[in-house]
């Protein structure tokens, strides 16, 4: 079945003119009465979304055809129910699935007309609910309205994940623009945060009371005053005890993590290397369009904006005579504003770029992330106080999206290391937890949550729009990408300075990977031509068709694209491969990758980019005969297997750990 569905997806990519009809039939079949049980639409539609993200299919036509198919399928099922009524129960194949019919009827009785919308997303009942609606005589026009709106939402849900995956894949495979990877990655992060938030509030919290009662009972049995205070404060009878206990739990997690981060950002630590790798990755992904989106976002976290919003919120709370909450809010904001420069002066960590002066020239923690988290986190606590689980989930989800987007903008623009932002988020969350614990139980201060929400939204929009309109041109200049290259003299590089380049690949986690056994200064085209003459070739590009080779059981080494490994956050500038004659049953291949470094070589006034390369031998595996995968068979090749060794001008150097690195100056003159 998997092979069959993959063939459909491949066919869509190769025949875009027929894609609309195919997704229409798939979406319609998935919605047909009973038939939908046997039509696995998800794989095909997610694959179609990926093709849209890769630029292979037109997004609007695919979306429209998918939506129309879903509408027609449900309409046909409704018509079947209207015509046959209760006779359907005795007809084949429904007579074989009486439990399914009972389940669908129970679902319809529970949700009424909403079942058409909700049921479209529920496995099992989705194939019978429209037919049941026809059987019970549901109003046609009402059914049509719900059918159309639910089909639109269903199409977005099914095509969306594939579209995001396609955009990220296209960026990795250099098929599309870099901005897609940035926005796609941000969307994935936000999606995970939203799902975790809803899972915590709506699933975990309701399961908490049993443990809650046991813990409080243990404290209640102890005679000391502290235990008795804990028992009274967190008594389940107290309506706000669960929230207070959650605040304590969050505080006990965030503060230790914050201080652990401080210990891990010293020189030579793996997190520091990970920070550099992530910064380099975003350097390669930056685009003018991305800057115009994320520079305004980061400007909304400027001190000027935070200060004015703090005055607005504090002033409103005082006007409502919420004295304690207003005072607590000002203490929290003031404490965070003082803590950030204090920590910057203690840790003394340099920013990735020169942006500020004085203590703010240091980067740990991020002031934008810290103050934005405290400000909007406390506002969320005030607005969500004593509301239902659904309202709390919505309020904290919106807040998390805003705060995380702010932090993401700081990393994307290269003004903070990733750990700076994480530290700011952790400390800010801890401050919000303290506020929620101390002031969350106050019930005699009416603050007008709807008015507060509207006031904050209006103030942020108006002040932010004025600030961005006035200062965006200068901000784009201030946040413009900065070149980070060091120049090495040719002779110095060939003798000693080659050791400045890392001897191992550095992953995004900051960990050292396989050895880098090649350093090349010069034109990649010249090197590629020379190696291709010796039997090396470029691997297949990342396309839908080549990617499906990983889910087929007989793919040869020639047909599998190479995995997109990064070194210090940069993707390979050149990748070549060659068969290993001793490949065995599955086949083996050599893969050579060259990554750009932060160095250039000055060769008598001619500036040459310096690349570092690795050479791996990969074995092609076919687990269970259904998939194809690669396994590194030899990460440290012998010198004789290094193809650069035989090229003119190559010099072999040995590191202290015994690893041999081949230095190769520019081949362009020799090629000419």
XYZ file of C-alpha atoms in Angstrom:
672
model
C 0.000 0.000 0.000
C 2.805 2.421 0.902
C 4.510 1.796 -2.438
C 1.206 2.390 -4.242
C 0.585 5.706 -2.468
C 4.144 6.851 -3.109
C 3.628 6.102 -6.790
C 0.562 8.368 -6.745
C 2.566 11.192 -5.168
C 5.371 10.701 -7.705
C 2.818 10.691 -10.507
C 1.418 13.994 -9.219
C 4.871 15.561 -9.360
C 5.537 14.292 -12.852
C 2.064 15.184 -14.200
C 0.985 18.492 -12.615
C -1.758 18.968 -15.230
C -3.613 15.935 -13.794
C -2.929 16.712 -10.135
C -6.169 18.627 -9.610
C -8.355 15.751 -10.820
C -6.428 13.231 -8.709
C -6.695 15.171 -5.439
C -10.384 15.809 -6.219
C -11.042 12.066 -6.565
C -9.013 11.227 -3.467
C -10.771 13.866 -1.331
C -14.179 12.844 -2.649
C -13.515 9.139 -2.091
C -12.399 9.799 1.477
C -15.747 11.523 2.193
C -18.061 8.992 0.490
C -20.444 6.985 2.623
C -18.628 3.845 3.910
C -16.218 4.006 0.925
C -14.173 6.558 2.850
C -13.092 3.829 5.255
C -10.931 2.351 2.509
C -9.530 5.550 0.940
C -6.327 6.665 2.730
C -6.340 10.293 1.642
C -3.876 11.661 4.199
C -0.673 10.363 2.590
C -1.643 11.585 -0.879
C -2.884 14.999 0.250
C 0.115 15.637 2.499
C 2.276 14.613 -0.459
C 0.359 17.039 -2.682
C 0.938 19.763 -0.104
C 4.647 18.966 -0.156
C 4.633 19.308 -3.947
C 3.008 22.725 -3.540
C 5.743 23.680 -1.076
C 8.363 22.502 -3.547
C 6.857 24.726 -6.229
C 5.797 21.765 -8.377
C 2.037 22.402 -8.142
C -0.103 25.520 -8.110
C -1.324 26.117 -4.514
C -4.724 27.636 -5.311
C -5.771 25.041 -7.856
C -4.783 22.148 -5.557
C -6.591 23.756 -2.620
C -9.741 24.379 -4.666
C -9.802 20.881 -6.189
C -9.263 19.266 -2.771
C -12.012 21.361 -1.187
C -14.434 20.609 -4.019
C -13.740 16.891 -3.683
C -14.473 16.966 0.038
C -17.695 18.932 -0.571
C -18.924 16.581 -3.308
C -18.108 13.480 -1.243
C -20.071 14.642 1.798
C -22.925 15.878 -0.406
C -23.161 12.480 -2.105
C -23.209 10.735 1.269
C -25.959 13.106 2.454
C -27.975 12.341 -0.693
C -27.622 8.584 -0.107
C -28.966 9.024 3.410
C -31.873 11.163 2.200
C -32.912 8.622 -0.457
C -32.526 5.307 1.383
C -33.247 6.409 4.990
C -33.346 3.386 7.380
C -33.030 0.931 4.497
C -29.295 1.651 4.588
C -28.870 -0.482 7.693
C -29.685 -3.670 5.779
C -27.699 -2.863 2.618
C -24.223 -4.197 1.941
C -21.613 -3.193 2.971
C -23.214 -1.248 5.843
C -24.884 -4.443 7.073
C -21.380 -5.721 7.804
C -20.591 -2.711 10.047
C -23.514 -2.238 12.487
C -21.189 -0.985 15.229
C -19.884 1.770 12.961
C -23.425 2.928 12.243
C -24.236 2.958 15.965
C -21.086 4.921 16.680
C -21.966 7.480 14.013
C -25.519 7.894 15.325
C -24.259 8.390 18.879
C -21.782 10.975 17.612
C -24.565 12.790 15.723
C -26.868 12.807 18.765
C -24.065 14.218 20.922
C -23.001 17.037 18.603
C -26.095 17.662 16.495
C -25.487 19.813 13.421
C -21.883 20.450 14.509
C -21.148 16.771 13.923
C -20.781 17.441 10.178
C -17.905 19.834 10.889
C -16.324 17.927 13.773
C -16.880 14.478 12.282
C -14.846 15.287 9.179
C -11.740 15.199 11.398
C -12.654 12.097 13.433
C -11.451 8.741 12.017
C -14.174 6.126 11.621
C -17.321 8.204 12.026
C -16.327 10.692 9.298
C -17.487 8.254 6.600
C -21.021 7.795 8.032
C -21.993 11.098 9.695
C -23.084 12.882 6.447
C -25.232 9.878 5.532
C -26.832 9.876 8.981
C -27.552 13.591 8.586
C -29.492 12.730 5.430
C -31.302 9.855 7.143
C -32.623 12.083 9.971
C -33.692 14.815 7.541
C -31.196 17.533 8.429
C -31.958 20.827 6.666
C -30.236 20.830 3.261
C -29.078 24.455 3.334
C -27.702 24.174 6.855
C -25.907 20.971 5.875
C -24.472 22.661 2.776
C -23.146 25.600 4.796
C -21.429 23.328 7.331
C -20.219 21.027 4.539
C -18.481 23.865 2.677
C -16.885 25.484 5.742
C -15.665 22.161 7.141
C -14.257 21.155 3.733
C -12.202 24.361 3.618
C -10.801 23.708 7.106
C -10.189 20.023 6.313
C -8.246 20.902 3.148
C -6.052 23.353 5.033
C -5.331 20.796 7.775
C -4.386 18.078 5.259
C -2.433 20.187 2.767
C -0.789 22.470 5.344
C 1.672 20.037 6.995
C 2.850 18.804 3.602
C 3.244 22.369 2.397
C 5.433 23.240 5.403
C 7.477 20.083 4.953
C 7.849 20.831 1.253
C 9.107 24.348 1.843
C 11.678 23.163 4.362
C 12.752 20.320 2.059
C 13.023 22.690 -0.881
C 15.295 25.005 1.077
C 17.482 22.138 2.239
C 17.709 20.772 -1.276
C 18.260 24.262 -2.704
C 15.172 23.909 -4.831
C 13.438 27.004 -3.503
C 14.204 30.160 -1.551
C 15.757 30.326 1.900
C 12.904 32.305 3.410
C 10.636 29.263 3.180
C 12.908 27.320 5.511
C 12.920 30.130 8.085
C 9.173 30.634 8.136
C 8.503 26.895 7.865
C 10.776 26.158 10.802
C 9.148 28.909 12.867
C 5.691 27.541 12.083
C 6.747 24.052 13.158
C 8.114 25.407 16.452
C 4.937 27.371 17.143
C 2.770 24.387 16.211
C 4.603 22.172 18.693
C 4.283 24.815 21.426
C 0.560 25.163 20.765
C -0.007 21.411 20.902
C 2.023 21.066 24.110
C 0.147 23.957 25.712
C -3.238 22.537 24.875
C -2.128 19.081 25.963
C -0.954 20.444 29.318
C -4.025 22.559 30.071
C -6.760 20.332 28.695
C -5.439 16.811 29.294
C -2.783 16.830 32.018
C -4.430 19.303 34.392
C -7.723 17.362 34.623
C -5.721 14.244 35.560
C -3.885 16.093 38.317
C -6.400 16.173 41.247
C -5.654 12.628 42.468
C -1.961 13.306 42.969
C -2.795 16.779 44.224
C -4.952 15.418 47.060
C -2.326 12.837 48.056
C 0.488 15.409 48.273
C -1.595 17.922 50.252
C -2.749 15.155 52.589
C 0.853 14.228 53.327
C 1.652 17.829 54.330
C -1.566 18.079 56.371
C -0.486 15.146 58.546
C 2.754 16.870 59.495
C 2.612 19.114 62.595
C 5.135 21.832 61.656
C 3.909 25.251 60.565
C 5.426 25.154 57.076
C 3.681 21.878 56.235
C 0.397 23.185 57.596
C 0.758 26.365 55.519
C 1.424 24.279 52.397
C -1.604 22.116 53.153
C -3.883 25.144 53.596
C -2.529 27.011 50.583
C -2.707 24.096 48.162
C -5.852 22.443 49.518
C -7.883 21.144 46.515
C -10.929 22.796 48.070
C -9.218 26.117 47.413
C -10.403 27.023 43.871
C -7.048 28.460 42.880
C -4.768 25.874 44.424
C -4.144 24.010 41.163
C -2.978 27.189 39.446
C -0.726 28.078 42.360
C 0.770 24.600 42.396
C 1.359 24.816 38.645
C 3.131 28.142 39.183
C 5.449 26.572 41.734
C 6.155 23.641 39.401
C 7.036 25.969 36.535
C 9.296 28.018 38.804
C 11.110 24.904 40.034
C 11.820 23.925 36.429
C 12.729 27.271 34.842
C 15.134 28.707 37.414
C 17.439 25.658 37.652
C 17.513 25.529 33.850
C 18.401 29.226 33.723
C 21.370 28.852 36.075
C 22.437 25.671 34.273
C 22.584 27.677 31.038
C 24.880 30.189 32.717
C 27.348 27.387 33.453
C 27.172 26.118 29.864
C 27.985 29.316 27.936
C 31.646 29.486 28.878
C 34.453 29.179 26.307
C 34.759 25.736 24.750
C 31.375 24.444 25.908
C 29.286 22.498 23.402
C 26.376 24.950 23.696
C 28.681 27.755 22.595
C 29.628 25.795 19.489
C 25.940 25.073 18.902
C 25.206 28.806 19.147
C 27.803 29.549 16.477
C 26.450 26.801 14.230
C 22.880 28.053 14.545
C 23.987 31.628 13.873
C 25.796 30.535 10.719
C 22.724 28.576 9.642
C 20.521 31.648 9.905
C 23.149 33.703 8.098
C 22.660 31.423 5.103
C 18.861 31.602 5.376
C 18.489 35.372 5.652
C 16.750 37.213 2.838
C 15.661 40.856 2.373
C 12.028 39.765 2.581
C 12.687 37.875 5.808
C 14.397 40.940 7.265
C 11.401 43.138 6.400
C 9.148 40.707 8.247
C 11.243 40.065 11.360
C 12.875 43.464 11.890
C 9.447 45.036 12.666
C 8.731 42.089 14.962
C 11.930 42.660 16.925
C 11.225 46.409 17.056
C 8.042 45.672 19.009
C 10.299 44.440 21.812
C 12.424 47.595 21.979
C 12.753 49.192 25.416
C 10.719 52.207 24.310
C 7.712 50.011 23.457
C 8.021 47.858 26.591
C 8.258 50.959 28.823
C 5.137 52.596 27.375
C 3.117 49.370 27.523
C 4.190 48.916 31.142
C 2.903 52.398 31.962
C -0.383 51.685 30.173
C -1.015 48.414 32.013
C 0.086 49.749 35.419
C -1.968 52.915 34.984
C -5.067 50.894 34.087
C -4.660 48.575 37.089
C -4.289 51.515 39.444
C -7.376 53.187 37.943
C -9.324 49.976 38.615
C -7.987 50.107 42.200
C -6.269 46.746 41.752
C -3.550 48.026 44.069
C -1.793 44.764 44.855
C -1.706 43.457 41.296
C -0.566 46.832 39.962
C 2.210 46.964 42.538
C 3.217 43.375 41.837
C 3.253 44.078 38.113
C 5.554 47.099 38.541
C 7.848 45.141 40.868
C 8.081 42.304 38.334
C 8.825 44.579 35.390
C 11.313 46.674 37.350
C 13.015 43.594 38.719
C 13.353 42.074 35.237
C 14.615 45.390 33.795
C 17.323 45.565 36.482
C 18.181 41.868 36.383
C 18.987 41.794 32.649
C 21.867 44.348 32.698
C 23.088 42.887 35.996
C 23.433 39.434 34.428
C 24.976 40.895 31.284
C 27.646 42.555 33.454
C 28.322 39.316 35.339
C 28.423 36.864 32.425
C 30.139 39.323 30.001
C 29.260 37.365 26.898
C 29.934 39.146 23.601
C 27.100 39.649 21.161
C 27.318 38.106 17.695
C 27.436 41.671 16.300
C 28.273 45.131 17.654
C 24.874 46.704 18.253
C 24.857 48.521 21.593
C 27.193 50.240 24.021
C 27.965 49.811 27.685
C 26.606 46.792 29.496
C 24.033 46.239 26.743
C 26.873 45.393 24.370
C 26.834 41.998 26.090
C 24.255 39.436 25.147
C 23.332 37.075 28.009
C 20.394 37.049 28.607
C 18.294 38.600 25.848
C 16.529 41.688 27.156
C 13.920 41.531 24.400
C 13.012 37.937 25.262
C 13.054 38.518 29.031
C 10.961 41.690 29.193
C 8.511 40.583 26.506
C 7.924 37.331 28.388
C 7.363 39.089 31.714
C 5.110 41.806 30.286
C 2.843 39.668 28.152
C 3.024 36.669 30.476
C 1.616 38.708 33.377
C -1.038 40.191 31.101
C -1.990 36.634 30.107
C -2.220 35.607 33.783
C -4.522 38.550 34.517
C -6.723 37.925 31.478
C -6.965 34.134 31.920
C -7.538 34.277 35.680
C -10.505 32.115 36.782
C -11.479 31.320 33.197
C -12.268 27.948 31.639
C -9.570 25.566 30.406
C -10.400 26.444 26.785
C -10.041 30.185 27.434
C -6.774 29.661 29.318
C -5.447 27.501 26.485
C -6.322 30.192 23.939
C -4.859 33.086 25.948
C -1.589 31.358 26.776
C -1.272 29.996 23.227
C -1.541 33.481 21.714
C 0.934 34.804 24.272
C 3.397 31.987 23.619
C 3.209 32.585 19.862
C 3.965 36.284 20.276
C 6.802 35.783 22.764
C 8.435 32.957 20.794
C 8.231 34.923 17.568
C 9.989 37.806 19.314
C 12.747 35.484 20.521
C 13.022 33.872 17.096
C 13.527 37.289 15.491
C 16.536 37.972 17.734
C 18.229 34.735 16.659
C 17.312 35.180 12.987
C 18.730 38.722 12.885
C 21.949 37.542 14.528
C 21.864 39.995 17.467
C 21.653 37.245 20.084
C 22.875 33.715 20.495
C 20.170 31.077 20.794
C 21.030 30.373 24.433
C 20.645 34.096 25.214
C 17.051 33.946 24.035
C 16.323 30.666 25.818
C 17.721 32.122 29.043
C 15.516 35.198 28.656
C 12.451 33.039 28.089
C 13.269 30.894 31.127
C 13.854 33.791 33.513
C 10.839 35.693 32.176
C 8.637 32.628 32.658
C 9.958 32.249 36.212
C 9.003 35.854 36.970
C 5.518 35.282 35.582
C 5.196 32.157 37.743
C 6.110 34.125 40.866
C 3.540 36.786 39.987
C 0.877 34.132 39.364
C 1.655 32.423 42.676
C 1.611 35.581 44.780
C -1.172 37.526 43.088
C -3.153 34.823 41.289
C -5.268 34.011 44.326
C -6.553 37.585 44.749
C -10.280 37.568 44.009
C -11.466 40.941 45.296
C -9.778 43.076 42.630
C -11.887 43.382 39.490
C -9.723 44.347 36.557
C -12.051 44.053 33.556
C -10.216 41.405 31.569
C -11.856 42.244 28.250
C -11.045 45.928 28.631
C -7.446 45.112 29.594
C -7.036 42.872 26.526
C -8.425 45.519 24.191
C -6.345 48.277 25.785
C -3.123 46.299 25.377
C -3.971 45.398 21.768
C -4.759 49.024 20.858
C -1.686 50.378 22.644
C 0.658 47.816 21.070
C -0.782 48.396 17.598
C -0.748 52.193 17.736
C 2.591 52.695 19.495
C 4.227 49.888 17.522
C 2.977 51.200 14.181
C 4.271 54.698 14.974
C 7.652 53.365 16.103
C 8.081 51.052 13.103
C 6.966 53.652 10.552
C 9.404 56.178 11.925
C 12.461 53.980 12.546
C 12.245 50.984 10.197
C 14.738 52.284 7.557
C 17.454 52.793 10.174
C 16.602 49.496 11.875
C 17.051 47.612 8.599
C 20.535 49.125 8.371
C 21.363 48.337 12.007
C 20.221 44.729 11.656
C 21.747 44.152 8.225
C 23.906 41.014 7.847
C 27.529 41.397 8.877
C 30.351 39.678 7.002
C 32.378 37.458 9.354
C 35.479 36.462 7.422
C 39.109 36.400 8.500
C 41.910 36.619 5.978
C 44.834 34.190 6.012
C 47.979 34.634 3.960
C 48.576 31.728 1.583
C 51.969 30.802 3.051
C 50.703 31.102 6.630
C 47.715 28.904 5.851
C 49.872 26.224 4.236
C 52.271 26.131 7.201
C 50.455 26.809 10.471
C 47.135 28.629 10.091
C 45.370 25.612 8.622
C 45.013 24.435 12.241
C 42.625 27.356 12.885
C 39.983 25.511 10.873
C 38.109 22.898 12.881
C 39.399 19.385 12.347
C 35.938 17.878 12.751
C 32.483 18.706 11.512
C 30.447 20.619 14.090
C 26.737 19.757 14.168
C 23.905 22.071 15.151
C 24.036 20.562 18.636
C 27.635 21.766 18.981
C 29.017 18.236 19.050
C 32.049 17.183 17.024
C 31.296 14.716 14.228
C 33.431 13.058 11.526
C 36.938 14.347 10.674
C 37.411 17.080 8.074
C 40.223 15.744 5.920
C 40.292 18.376 3.147
C 40.939 22.115 3.068
C 40.596 23.765 -0.314
C 41.136 27.429 -1.196
C 39.802 28.381 -4.602
C 37.072 27.860 -7.156
C 34.673 24.998 -6.517
C 33.943 24.724 -10.230
C 37.597 24.033 -10.942
C 37.780 21.366 -8.235
C 34.521 19.789 -9.358
C 35.669 19.529 -12.980
C 38.929 17.888 -11.953
C 37.253 15.347 -9.666
C 34.502 14.583 -12.171
C 37.212 13.694 -14.647
C 38.373 11.087 -12.125
C 34.932 9.443 -11.859
C 33.232 11.556 -9.232
C 29.741 12.901 -9.999
C 27.137 15.131 -8.440
C 24.433 13.284 -6.479
C 20.772 13.467 -7.525
C 19.033 16.709 -6.584
C 16.452 16.623 -3.810
C 13.140 16.235 -5.616
C 9.956 14.385 -4.748
C 10.948 11.560 -7.061
C 14.461 11.179 -5.642
C 13.217 11.488 -2.052
C 10.786 8.622 -2.572
C 13.833 6.437 -3.194
C 14.233 6.202 0.579
C 10.862 4.432 0.898
C 11.573 1.962 -1.890
C 13.399 -1.250 -1.192
C 15.657 -1.512 -4.241
C 17.107 1.966 -4.695
C 20.718 1.929 -5.883
C 23.448 4.251 -4.534
C 23.294 6.220 -7.810
C 19.636 7.151 -7.249
C 19.748 8.220 -3.600
C 20.438 11.906 -2.871
C 22.986 12.677 -0.185
C 21.720 13.772 3.205
C 21.977 17.534 3.862
C 24.602 17.604 6.620
C 25.700 20.936 8.072
C 29.060 22.036 9.414
C 29.028 24.900 11.889
C 25.542 25.747 10.674
C 26.437 25.899 6.974
C 25.211 23.573 4.257
C 27.676 21.922 1.899
C 28.697 24.165 -0.983
C 29.753 21.128 -3.029
C 28.790 17.456 -2.780
C 30.170 14.693 -4.982
C 29.936 10.925 -4.846
C 31.561 7.872 -6.373
C 30.794 4.154 -6.210
C 32.968 1.936 -4.062
C 33.944 -1.103 -6.159
C 33.866 -3.211 -2.978
C 30.264 -2.293 -2.290
C 28.840 -5.725 -1.618
C 25.147 -6.638 -1.867
C 23.497 -3.343 -0.927
C 26.184 -1.185 -2.474
C 28.585 1.362 -1.036
C 29.585 4.831 -2.134
C 32.042 7.539 -1.218
C 30.529 10.960 -0.478
C 32.687 14.087 -0.486
C 31.304 17.339 0.930
C 32.923 20.766 1.123
C 31.563 23.414 3.487
C 32.423 27.145 3.482
C 34.459 28.381 6.448
C 34.770 31.816 8.007
C 38.210 32.253 6.421
C 39.521 33.477 3.076
C 43.048 32.998 1.743
C 45.051 35.894 0.295
C 47.101 34.506 -2.599
C 49.192 37.432 -3.849
C 46.273 39.835 -3.742
C 43.763 37.296 -5.017
C 41.157 36.470 -2.336
C 40.140 32.812 -2.332
C 37.309 31.358 -0.244
C 38.457 28.545 2.039
C 36.442 25.337 2.283
C 36.687 22.412 4.679
C 35.670 18.970 3.514
C 34.824 15.543 4.802
C 34.906 12.161 3.087
C 32.541 9.386 4.168
C 31.908 5.894 2.909
C 28.221 5.053 3.081
C 26.617 1.643 2.880
C 23.142 1.436 1.333
C 20.841 -0.659 3.498
C 17.438 -2.112 2.599
C 15.730 -2.972 5.923
C 12.929 -5.518 5.467
C 13.231 -4.990 1.722
C 10.811 -2.040 1.973
C 13.111 0.947 2.542
C 16.500 2.268 1.541
C 18.787 4.061 3.953
C 22.411 5.066 4.303
C 24.793 4.092 7.086
C 28.245 5.573 7.525
C 30.604 2.694 7.000
C 33.886 4.594 7.277
C 34.021 8.140 8.742
C 37.825 8.458 8.687
C 39.201 7.334 5.313
C 42.742 6.263 4.658
C 44.950 8.812 2.955
C 44.985 6.726 -0.228
C 41.179 7.044 -0.476
C 41.295 10.843 -0.374
C 40.909 11.944 -4.013
C 42.408 15.389 -3.393
C 45.779 13.911 -2.462
C 46.710 13.224 -6.086
C 45.852 16.730 -7.355
C 48.672 19.197 -8.154
C 49.772 21.360 -5.242
C 48.232 19.139 -2.546
C 50.092 19.019 0.765
C 49.404 16.556 3.579
C 49.416 17.806 7.174
C 48.911 15.804 10.370
C 47.047 17.001 13.437
C 48.018 16.160 16.991
C 45.320 13.458 17.129
C 46.865 11.716 14.112
C 44.214 12.829 11.596
C 45.699 13.673 8.203
C 44.366 16.739 6.380
C 45.084 17.504 2.721
C 45.625 21.197 1.908
C 44.913 22.177 -1.682
C 45.450 25.658 -3.152
C 43.444 27.000 -6.093
C 43.140 24.650 -9.084
C 41.736 27.286 -11.462
C 45.099 28.224 -13.022
C 45.869 24.551 -13.675
C 42.461 24.012 -15.276
C 42.865 27.028 -17.527
